[in-house]
Coordinates of N, CA and C in Angstrom, one line a residue:
Chain A
R1 N 87.7 111.5 94.2 CA 88.6 110.1 94.4 C 89.9 110.5 94.7
K2 N 90.4 109.5 95.6 CA 91.7 109.9 95.9 C 93.0 109.7 95.0
E3 N 94.0 110.4 95.2 CA 95.1 110.2 94.2 C 95.7 108.7 94.3
V4 N 95.8 108.3 95.4 CA 96.3 106.9 95.7 C 95.5 106.2 96.6
E5 N 95.2 105.0 96.4 CA 94.5 104.2 97.2 C 95.1 102.8 97.4
Q6 N 94.9 102.4 98.8 CA 95.6 101.2 99.2 C 94.6 100.5 99.9
D7 N 94.5 99.3 100.1 CA 93.8 98.5 100.9 C 94.2 98.6 102.3
P8 N 93.7 99.0 103.3 CA 94.3 99.2 104.6 C 94.5 98.1 105.5
G9 N 94.1 96.9 105.0 CA 94.3 95.6 105.6 C 93.6 95.6 106.9
P10 N 93.9 94.9 108.1 CA 95.4 94.4 108.2 C 95.5 93.2 107.6
F11 N 96.6 92.9 107.2 CA 97.2 91.6 106.7 C 97.9 91.0 108.0
N12 N 97.3 89.9 108.3 CA 98.0 89.1 109.4 C 98.5 87.6 108.9
V13 N 99.8 87.5 108.8 CA 100.4 86.4 107.8 C 101.5 85.6 108.9
P14 N 101.5 84.4 108.8 CA 102.6 83.8 109.7 C 103.9 83.8 108.9
E15 N 104.8 83.7 109.9 CA 106.2 83.8 109.5 C 106.6 82.9 108.3
G16 N 107.2 83.4 107.3 CA 107.6 82.6 106.1 C 106.7 82.6 104.9
A17 N 105.7 83.2 105.4 CA 104.4 83.4 104.3 C 105.0 84.4 103.1
T18 N 104.4 84.4 102.0 CA 104.4 85.6 101.0 C 103.2 86.3 101.2
V19 N 103.4 87.7 101.1 CA 102.4 88.5 101.1 C 102.4 89.6 100.0
A20 N 101.3 90.0 99.4 CA 101.3 91.2 98.2 C 100.4 92.2 98.6
F21 N 100.9 93.2 98.5 CA 100.0 94.6 98.5 C 99.9 95.3 97.2
N22 N 98.9 95.9 97.0 CA 98.6 96.7 95.7 C 98.0 98.0 96.1
C23 N 98.5 98.9 95.2 CA 98.2 100.2 95.4 C 97.7 100.7 94.2
T24 N 96.5 101.5 93.8 CA 96.1 102.2 92.6 C 96.3 103.7 92.7
Y25 N 96.5 104.2 91.6 CA 96.8 105.7 91.7 C 95.8 106.3 90.5
S26 N 95.4 107.3 90.6 CA 94.4 108.1 89.5 C 94.9 108.8 88.6
N27 N 96.0 109.5 88.7 CA 96.7 110.3 87.7 C 97.7 109.6 86.8
S28 N 97.3 109.5 85.3 CA 98.2 108.8 84.6 C 99.6 109.3 84.4
A29 N 99.4 110.9 84.6 CA 100.7 111.5 84.3 C 101.9 111.4 85.4
S30 N 101.4 110.4 86.4 CA 102.4 110.2 87.5 C 103.6 109.8 87.1
Q31 N 104.6 109.9 87.7 CA 106.1 109.5 87.2 C 107.0 108.9 87.9
S32 N 106.9 108.9 89.2 CA 107.8 108.2 90.1 C 107.0 107.6 91.1
F33 N 107.4 106.3 91.5 CA 106.7 105.5 92.4 C 107.7 105.0 93.6
F34 N 107.2 104.9 94.8 CA 107.9 104.3 95.7 C 107.0 103.6 96.8
W35 N 107.7 102.8 97.5 CA 107.2 102.0 98.8 C 108.1 102.5 100.1
Y36 N 107.2 103.2 101.0 CA 107.6 103.4 102.1 C 107.0 102.5 103.2
R37 N 108.1 102.3 104.4 CA 107.7 101.7 105.3 C 107.6 102.6 106.8
Q38 N 106.6 102.4 107.4 CA 106.4 103.1 108.8 C 106.2 102.1 109.9
D39 N 106.9 102.2 110.8 CA 106.8 101.5 112.0 C 105.9 102.2 112.9
C40 N 105.3 101.5 113.9 CA 104.5 102.3 115.0 C 105.1 103.4 115.6
R41 N 104.4 104.6 115.4 CA 104.8 105.8 116.2 C 106.1 106.3 115.6
K42 N 106.6 105.7 114.7 CA 108.0 106.4 113.9 C 107.6 106.9 112.5
E43 N 108.7 107.6 111.9 CA 108.6 108.1 110.7 C 108.7 107.2 109.6
P44 N 108.0 107.7 108.3 CA 108.1 106.7 107.2 C 109.5 106.7 106.7
K45 N 110.0 105.4 106.3 CA 111.1 105.4 105.7 C 111.2 104.7 104.4
L46 N 112.0 105.3 103.4 CA 112.0 104.6 102.0 C 112.2 103.1 102.0
L47 N 111.5 102.4 101.7 CA 111.9 100.9 101.4 C 112.3 100.7 99.9
M48 N 111.7 101.0 99.0 CA 112.3 100.8 97.5 C 111.4 101.7 96.7
S49 N 112.2 102.2 95.7 CA 111.7 102.9 94.6 C 111.0 101.7 93.7
V50 N 110.1 102.2 92.9 CA 109.3 101.1 91.8 C 109.8 101.8 90.3
Y51 N 110.5 100.7 89.7 CA 110.8 101.1 88.5 C 109.8 100.2 87.3
S52 N 109.7 101.0 86.3 CA 108.8 100.2 85.2 C 109.2 99.0 84.8
S53 N 110.5 98.4 84.9 CA 110.7 97.1 84.5 C 110.6 96.2 85.9
G54 N 110.2 96.7 87.0 CA 110.2 95.9 88.3 C 111.5 95.9 88.7
N55 N 111.5 95.7 90.0 CA 112.7 95.5 90.8 C 112.8 94.8 91.8
E56 N 113.8 94.3 92.4 CA 113.8 93.3 93.6 C 115.0 93.7 94.5
D57 N 114.7 93.7 95.7 CA 115.7 93.8 96.6 C 115.5 92.8 97.8
G58 N 116.4 91.8 97.7 CA 116.2 90.6 98.7 C 115.0 90.1 98.5
R59 N 114.2 90.1 99.7 CA 113.0 89.2 99.6 C 111.7 90.3 99.2
F60 N 112.0 91.5 98.9 CA 111.1 92.5 98.4 C 111.2 92.6 96.7
T61 N 109.9 92.5 96.2 CA 109.9 92.8 94.7 C 108.7 93.8 94.5
A62 N 109.0 94.9 93.8 CA 108.1 95.7 93.3 C 107.8 95.9 92.1
Q63 N 106.8 96.0 91.4 CA 106.2 96.1 90.3 C 105.3 97.4 89.9
L64 N 105.4 97.7 88.6 CA 104.6 98.9 88.1 C 103.8 98.4 86.9
N65 N 102.4 98.7 87.1 CA 101.8 98.4 85.7 C 100.9 99.8 85.5
R66 N 101.4 100.5 84.3 CA 101.1 101.8 84.2 C 99.9 101.7 83.4
A67 N 99.8 100.7 82.7 CA 98.4 100.4 82.0 C 97.2 100.6 82.6
S68 N 97.2 99.8 83.8 CA 96.2 99.5 84.9 C 96.4 100.5 85.9
Q69 N 97.4 101.2 86.1 CA 97.6 102.3 87.2 C 97.7 101.7 88.4
Y70 N 98.6 100.6 88.8 CA 98.8 100.0 90.0 C 100.3 99.8 90.2
I71 N 100.6 99.8 91.3 CA 101.9 99.1 91.7 C 101.6 98.1 92.8
S72 N 102.7 97.2 92.9 CA 102.7 96.1 93.8 C 103.9 96.2 94.7
L73 N 103.8 95.3 95.8 CA 104.9 95.1 96.5 C 104.8 93.8 97.0
L74 N 105.6 92.9 96.8 CA 105.6 91.3 97.1 C 106.8 91.3 98.4
I75 N 106.5 90.5 99.5 CA 107.3 90.2 100.4 C 107.2 88.7 100.4
R76 N 108.6 88.1 100.3 CA 108.5 86.7 100.5 C 109.3 86.3 101.8
D77 N 109.0 85.2 102.2 CA 109.6 84.5 103.3 C 109.4 85.8 104.6
S78 N 108.3 86.1 104.8 CA 108.0 87.1 106.0 C 108.7 87.0 107.2
K79 N 109.2 87.8 107.8 CA 109.9 87.8 108.9 C 109.0 88.7 110.0
L80 N 109.3 88.4 111.3 CA 108.6 89.4 112.2 C 108.9 90.7 112.1
S81 N 110.1 91.0 111.9 CA 110.6 92.4 111.6 C 109.8 93.0 110.5
D82 N 109.2 92.3 109.6 CA 108.6 93.1 108.6 C 107.1 93.7 108.8
S83 N 106.7 93.4 110.2 CA 105.5 94.1 110.7 C 105.8 95.6 110.6
A84 N 104.8 96.3 110.1 CA 104.9 97.7 109.8 C 103.7 98.2 109.0
T85 N 103.6 99.4 108.5 CA 102.7 100.0 107.5 C 103.3 100.2 106.5
Y86 N 102.8 99.8 105.3 CA 103.7 100.1 104.1 C 102.9 101.2 103.3
L87 N 103.5 102.1 102.9 CA 102.9 103.4 102.2 C 103.3 103.3 100.9
C88 N 102.2 103.5 100.1 CA 102.5 103.6 98.5 C 102.4 105.3 98.2
V89 N 103.6 105.5 97.5 CA 103.7 107.0 97.3 C 104.0 107.2 95.6
V90 N 103.1 108.2 95.2 CA 103.3 108.6 93.8 C 103.6 109.9 93.7
N91 N 104.5 110.3 92.6 CA 105.0 111.4 92.5 C 104.5 112.0 91.0
K92 N 104.4 113.2 90.9 CA 104.0 113.9 89.5 C 104.8 115.4 89.5
E93 N 105.6 115.4 88.5 CA 106.1 116.7 88.4 C 105.2 117.7 87.7
S94 N 105.2 118.8 88.1 CA 104.3 120.0 87.5 C 105.2 121.2 87.4
G95 N 104.6 122.3 87.0 CA 105.4 123.5 86.8 C 105.6 124.1 88.0
T96 N 105.1 123.7 89.3 CA 105.4 124.2 90.6 C 106.4 123.3 91.3
G97 N 106.7 122.3 90.7 CA 107.5 121.4 91.3 C 106.9 120.0 91.4
N98 N 107.4 119.2 92.3 CA 107.0 117.9 92.4 C 105.6 117.8 93.4
Q99 N 104.7 116.7 93.1 CA 103.5 116.7 94.0 C 103.7 115.1 94.3
F100 N 103.6 114.8 95.7 CA 103.8 113.7 96.1 C 102.5 113.2 96.8
Y101 N 102.2 112.1 96.5 CA 100.9 111.7 97.3 C 101.1 110.3 97.8
F102 N 100.7 110.3 99.1 CA 100.7 109.2 99.9 C 99.6 108.3 100.2
G103 N 99.7 107.0 99.9 CA 98.5 106.2 100.4 C 98.3 106.4 101.8
T104 N 97.0 105.6 102.4 CA 97.0 105.7 103.8 C 97.6 104.6 104.4
G105 N 98.3 103.7 103.7 CA 98.9 102.7 104.2 C 98.5 101.1 104.4
T106 N 99.1 100.1 104.2 CA 98.7 98.8 104.6 C 99.3 98.2 105.7
S107 N 98.4 97.9 106.8 CA 99.2 97.2 108.0 C 99.5 95.8 107.7
L108 N 100.6 95.5 108.1 CA 101.1 94.1 108.1 C 101.5 93.7 109.3
T109 N 101.1 92.4 109.8 CA 101.5 91.9 111.2 C 101.9 90.5 110.8
V110 N 103.2 90.0 111.1 CA 103.7 88.7 110.8 C 103.8 88.1 112.2
I111 N 103.1 87.0 112.2 CA 102.8 86.4 113.3 C 103.8 85.1 113.6
P112 N 104.4 84.6 114.5 CA 105.4 83.7 114.9 C 104.5 82.6 114.9
Chain B
D1 N 125.6 109.7 110.8 CA 124.4 109.4 110.3 C 123.3 110.7 110.1
A2 N 123.6 111.3 108.9 CA 122.6 112.7 108.7 C 121.3 112.2 108.8
R3 N 120.5 113.2 109.4 CA 119.1 112.9 109.7 C 118.3 114.3 109.8
V4 N 117.0 114.2 109.6 CA 116.2 115.4 109.5 C 115.9 115.7 111.1
T5 N 116.0 116.6 111.7 CA 115.7 117.0 113.2 C 114.8 117.8 113.4
Q6 N 113.6 117.2 114.0 CA 112.3 118.2 114.2 C 112.2 118.4 115.8
T7 N 111.8 119.6 116.1 CA 111.6 120.1 117.5 C 110.3 121.0 117.4
P8 N 109.4 120.8 118.6 CA 109.6 119.8 119.7 C 109.4 118.2 119.4
R9 N 109.4 117.3 120.0 CA 109.0 115.9 119.6 C 107.5 115.7 120.1
H10 N 107.1 116.4 121.1 CA 105.8 116.3 121.6 C 105.4 117.8 122.1
K11 N 104.0 118.2 121.7 CA 103.6 119.5 122.2 C 102.3 119.2 122.7
V12 N 101.6 119.7 124.0 CA 100.5 119.8 124.3 C 100.0 121.1 124.8
T13 N 99.0 121.7 123.9 CA 98.7 123.0 124.1 C 97.2 123.1 124.2
E14 N 96.7 124.4 124.5 CA 95.2 124.8 124.7 C 94.7 125.4 123.6
M15 N 93.5 125.1 123.1 CA 93.0 125.9 122.0 C 93.2 127.3 122.0
G16 N 93.6 127.8 120.9 CA 93.8 129.3 120.6 C 95.2 129.6 120.8
Q17 N 96.1 128.8 121.4 CA 97.3 129.0 121.6 C 98.2 129.0 120.3
E18 N 99.3 129.7 120.1 CA 100.3 129.6 119.1 C 101.2 128.3 119.1
V19 N 101.3 127.5 118.1 CA 102.4 126.6 118.1 C 103.5 126.7 117.0
T20 N 104.4 126.6 117.2 CA 105.6 126.7 116.2 C 106.4 125.4 116.3
M21 N 106.4 124.8 115.0 CA 107.2 123.4 115.2 C 108.5 123.9 114.2
R22 N 109.7 123.3 114.4 CA 111.0 123.5 113.7 C 111.5 122.3 113.0
C23 N 111.9 122.6 112.1 CA 112.8 121.4 111.2 C 114.3 121.6 110.7
Q24 N 115.0 121.1 110.9 CA 116.5 121.1 110.4 C 116.6 120.1 109.4
P25 N 116.6 120.4 108.1 CA 116.7 119.4 107.0 C 118.2 119.0 106.9
I26 N 118.5 117.9 106.3 CA 119.7 117.2 106.1 C 120.5 118.3 105.4
L27 N 121.8 118.5 106.0 CA 122.8 119.3 105.3 C 122.7 118.9 104.0
G28 N 122.8 120.2 103.0 CA 122.9 120.1 101.5 C 121.6 119.7 100.9
H29 N 120.5 119.1 101.4 CA 119.2 119.1 100.9 C 118.5 120.5 100.5
N30 N 117.9 120.4 99.4 CA 117.4 121.6 98.8 C 115.7 121.6 98.8
T31 N 115.1 120.6 99.2 CA 113.7 120.4 99.3 C 113.3 120.0 100.6
V32 N 112.1 120.8 101.0 CA 111.6 120.7 102.3 C 110.2 120.4 102.3
F33 N 109.6 119.3 102.9 CA 108.2 119.1 102.7 C 107.7 119.1 104.4
W34 N 106.5 119.6 104.5 CA 105.7 119.5 105.8 C 104.6 118.6 105.5
Y35 N 104.2 117.4 106.3 CA 103.2 116.6 106.3 C 102.4 116.7 107.5
R36 N 101.3 116.3 107.4 CA 100.3 116.1 108.7 C 99.6 114.7 108.9
Q37 N 99.8 113.7 109.7 CA 99.5 112.4 109.7 C 98.4 112.3 110.8
T38 N 97.2 111.8 110.3 CA 96.1 111.5 111.3 C 95.7 110.1 110.8
M39 N 95.1 109.4 111.9 CA 94.5 107.9 111.5 C 93.6 108.1 110.1
M40 N 92.8 109.0 110.2 CA 91.6 109.0 109.4 C 92.2 109.5 108.0
Q41 N 93.0 110.4 107.9 CA 93.7 111.0 106.7 C 95.1 110.5 106.1
G42 N 95.7 109.8 107.0 CA 96.9 109.6 106.6 C 98.0 110.7 106.4
L43 N 98.7 110.8 105.5 CA 99.8 111.6 105.3 C 99.2 112.7 104.3
E44 N 99.3 113.9 104.8 CA 98.8 115.1 103.8 C 99.9 116.0 103.5
L45 N 100.2 116.6 102.4 CA 101.2 117.3 102.2 C 100.7 118.7 102.6
L46 N 101.2 119.5 103.5 CA 100.7 120.6 103.8 C 101.6 121.9 102.8
A47 N 103.0 121.8 102.8 CA 103.9 122.6 102.2 C 105.0 122.0 101.6
Y48 N 105.4 122.7 100.6 CA 106.8 122.3 100.1 C 107.8 123.3 99.5
F49 N 109.0 123.1 99.8 CA 109.8 124.4 99.5 C 111.1 123.6 98.7
R50 N 111.4 124.4 97.6 CA 112.6 124.2 97.0 C 113.5 125.4 97.0
N51 N 114.7 125.1 97.4 CA 115.7 126.2 97.5 C 115.2 127.4 98.3
R52 N 114.5 127.1 99.3 CA 113.9 127.9 100.4 C 112.7 128.6 99.7
A53 N 112.4 128.5 98.5 CA 111.0 129.1 98.0 C 109.8 128.4 98.1
P54 N 108.6 128.8 98.6 CA 107.7 127.9 98.7 C 107.1 127.7 97.3
L55 N 106.9 126.3 97.0 CA 106.4 126.0 95.7 C 104.9 125.5 95.8
D56 N 104.5 124.9 96.7 CA 103.3 124.4 97.0 C 102.6 124.3 98.5
D57 N 101.7 125.3 98.6 CA 101.1 125.0 99.9 C 99.7 125.0 99.9
S58 N 99.2 124.3 98.8 CA 97.7 124.4 98.5 C 97.1 123.4 99.7
G59 N 98.0 122.5 100.4 CA 97.2 121.7 101.4 C 97.1 122.2 102.6
M60 N 97.5 123.5 102.7 CA 97.6 124.0 104.1 C 96.5 125.0 104.3
P61 N 95.8 125.0 105.3 CA 94.7 126.0 105.8 C 95.4 127.3 106.0
K62 N 95.3 128.3 104.9 CA 95.9 129.5 104.9 C 95.6 130.3 106.0
D63 N 94.5 130.2 106.9 CA 93.8 131.1 107.7 C 94.6 131.1 108.9
R64 N 95.1 129.8 109.3 CA 95.9 129.6 110.7 C 97.0 129.0 110.5
F65 N 97.7 128.5 109.4 CA 98.9 127.9 109.2 C 99.7 128.7 108.4
S66 N 101.1 128.7 108.8 CA 101.9 129.4 108.0 C 103.4 128.5 107.8
A67 N 104.1 128.6 106.8 CA 105.5 128.0 106.8 C 106.3 128.8 106.2
E68 N 107.6 128.7 106.7 CA 108.6 129.5 106.3 C 109.9 128.9 106.3
M69 N 110.9 129.3 105.5 CA 112.3 128.9 105.6 C 113.3 130.1 105.8
P70 N 113.2 130.5 107.1 CA 114.3 131.6 107.0 C 115.7 131.3 106.7
D71 N 116.1 130.3 106.6 CA 117.6 130.1 106.1 C 117.5 128.7 105.8
A72 N 118.6 128.2 105.0 CA 118.8 126.8 104.6 C 118.7 125.7 105.7
T73 N 118.8 126.1 106.8 CA 119.0 125.0 107.8 C 117.8 125.0 108.7
L74 N 116.7 126.1 108.4 CA 115.6 126.0 109.3 C 114.2 125.9 108.4
A75 N 113.4 125.3 108.9 CA 112.0 125.3 108.5 C 111.1 125.3 109.4
T76 N 109.9 126.2 109.5 CA 109.2 126.4 110.5 C 107.6 126.1 110.0
L77 N 106.9 125.8 110.8 CA 105.4 125.6 110.6 C 104.8 126.1 111.8
K78 N 103.9 127.0 111.6 CA 103.3 127.8 112.5 C 101.8 127.5 112.4
I79 N 100.9 127.6 113.8 CA 99.5 127.4 113.7 C 99.1 128.4 114.7
Q80 N 98.4 129.3 114.1 CA 97.9 130.3 115.3 C 96.5 130.8 114.6
P81 N 95.5 130.8 115.4 CA 95.3 130.1 116.6 C 95.1 128.4 116.5
S82 N 95.6 127.7 117.4 CA 95.3 126.2 117.1 C 94.0 126.0 117.7
E83 N 93.6 124.6 117.0 CA 92.3 124.1 117.4 C 92.5 122.5 117.5
P84 N 91.4 121.9 118.5 CA 91.6 120.5 118.6 C 91.7 119.9 117.4
R85 N 91.1 120.1 116.3 CA 91.3 119.2 115.3 C 92.7 119.3 114.3
D86 N 93.5 120.2 115.0 CA 94.9 120.2 114.5 C 95.6 119.0 115.2
S87 N 95.2 118.5 116.1 CA 95.9 117.5 116.8 C 96.3 116.5 115.8
A88 N 97.6 116.0 115.7 CA 98.2 115.2 114.6 C 99.7 115.2 114.9
V89 N 100.2 114.2 114.0 CA 101.6 114.0 114.0 C 102.1 115.0 113.0
Y90 N 103.0 115.7 112.9 CA 103.4 116.7 111.9 C 105.0 116.3 111.6
F91 N 105.2 115.8 110.2 CA 106.4 115.6 109.9 C 106.9 116.5 109.0
C92 N 108.3 116.7 109.0 CA 109.2 117.3 108.0 C 110.1 116.2 107.1
A93 N 110.1 116.6 106.0 CA 110.9 115.4 105.2 C 112.1 116.6 104.3
S94 N 113.0 116.0 103.9 CA 113.9 116.9 103.1 C 114.6 115.9 102.1
G95 N 115.0 116.6 101.0 CA 115.5 115.7 99.7 C 116.3 116.6 99.0
F96 N 116.8 115.9 97.9 CA 117.9 116.8 97.1 C 117.4 116.5 95.7
G97 N 117.5 117.6 95.1 CA 117.2 117.9 93.8 C 116.1 117.0 92.9
N98 N 116.2 116.3 92.1 CA 115.3 115.4 91.4 C 115.4 114.1 91.7
Q99 N 115.9 113.9 92.8 CA 115.9 112.3 93.3 C 114.7 111.9 93.7
N100 N 113.8 112.7 94.2 CA 112.4 112.5 94.5 C 112.2 111.6 95.7
I101 N 113.4 111.4 96.6 CA 113.4 110.4 97.6 C 113.5 111.4 99.0
Q102 N 112.5 111.4 99.7 CA 112.3 112.2 101.1 C 112.9 111.4 102.2
Y103 N 113.4 112.2 103.0 CA 114.1 111.4 104.5 C 113.1 112.3 105.4
F104 N 112.6 111.6 106.2 CA 111.6 112.3 107.1 C 112.4 112.4 108.6
G105 N 111.8 113.3 109.2 CA 112.3 113.6 110.6 C 111.2 112.8 111.3
A106 N 111.4 112.6 112.7 CA 110.8 111.7 113.7 C 109.4 112.3 114.2
G107 N 109.3 113.5 113.6 CA 107.8 114.0 113.8 C 107.7 115.0 115.0
T108 N 106.6 115.7 115.1 CA 106.0 116.5 116.3 C 104.7 116.1 116.6
R109 N 104.4 115.4 117.7 CA 103.3 115.0 117.9 C 102.5 116.1 118.7
L110 N 101.6 116.7 118.1 CA 100.8 117.7 118.7 C 99.2 117.3 119.2
S111 N 99.2 117.8 120.2 CA 97.8 117.5 121.0 C 97.2 118.9 121.4
V112 N 96.0 119.2 121.0 CA 95.4 120.8 121.2 C 94.2 120.4 122.1
L113 N 94.3 120.9 123.3 CA 93.0 120.5 124.1 C 92.1 121.5 124.2

C-alpha cells in the first residue's frame, strides 16, 4: 500500500467553481502535512502547510483529519491560474531524519 | 530571490554512459533532497542529506546510483551506467532545520536512449 494516495483526476471545473481534493495517508505516526502545487513541466512549489485545526489562505482551505488519516484542500472561486497538479505531502520524523512522501498528484483544469 | 539551482536542465545520453547531475542548495539551507519524477510513479525520494551527511538513501538503486555532498554548496547525483528506465525528471530540493518545507530546483530532464 502506498504511503500517500490521491485521486489523480483530472478535475475539470468552470471558473468560479469550488473544488475539493482529498488525500489519504497510511502511517498514523505522520506528523507534518503539506499541499504543493506543480505547474506543467515545472518544479513543485509549496502551496500551504496543513495544521490540525485547519487553515485558510485566501481562496484555499486545508483540513487535516487524523482519525481518518486524510487531508483535504478546498479551492473556492476557481481561477484559470489555479490549473495545475496538486501534490499531497506527508512527513514523518524518524531516527534517521525526516521521511517525506509525495502523492502522485491531482490534476486540475479550470475552464473559462 | 534565493533559489535552488540544478544543472544541466536537460540531458540526453546513450545507455551505458555516466550521468552527473548537480545541485546548488539555497545558501544557509542544511537539508538536501534528491527526487525522481515519472508519470507512473510520481515523485520518489532517492536521497536525503542533513548537514552534508547522508541520512536516507534507501530509495536509491545502489548498484548504479550515488549521491554526495562534497561541500555545503554542492550536491551531486551520479548514475553509472545509465539505462533507459532512468529516463525521468530529477529534482533537487533544499530546506532548513525542522521547518520541513522544501524548495525545489527546476529539475534535470534526463533521457537515456
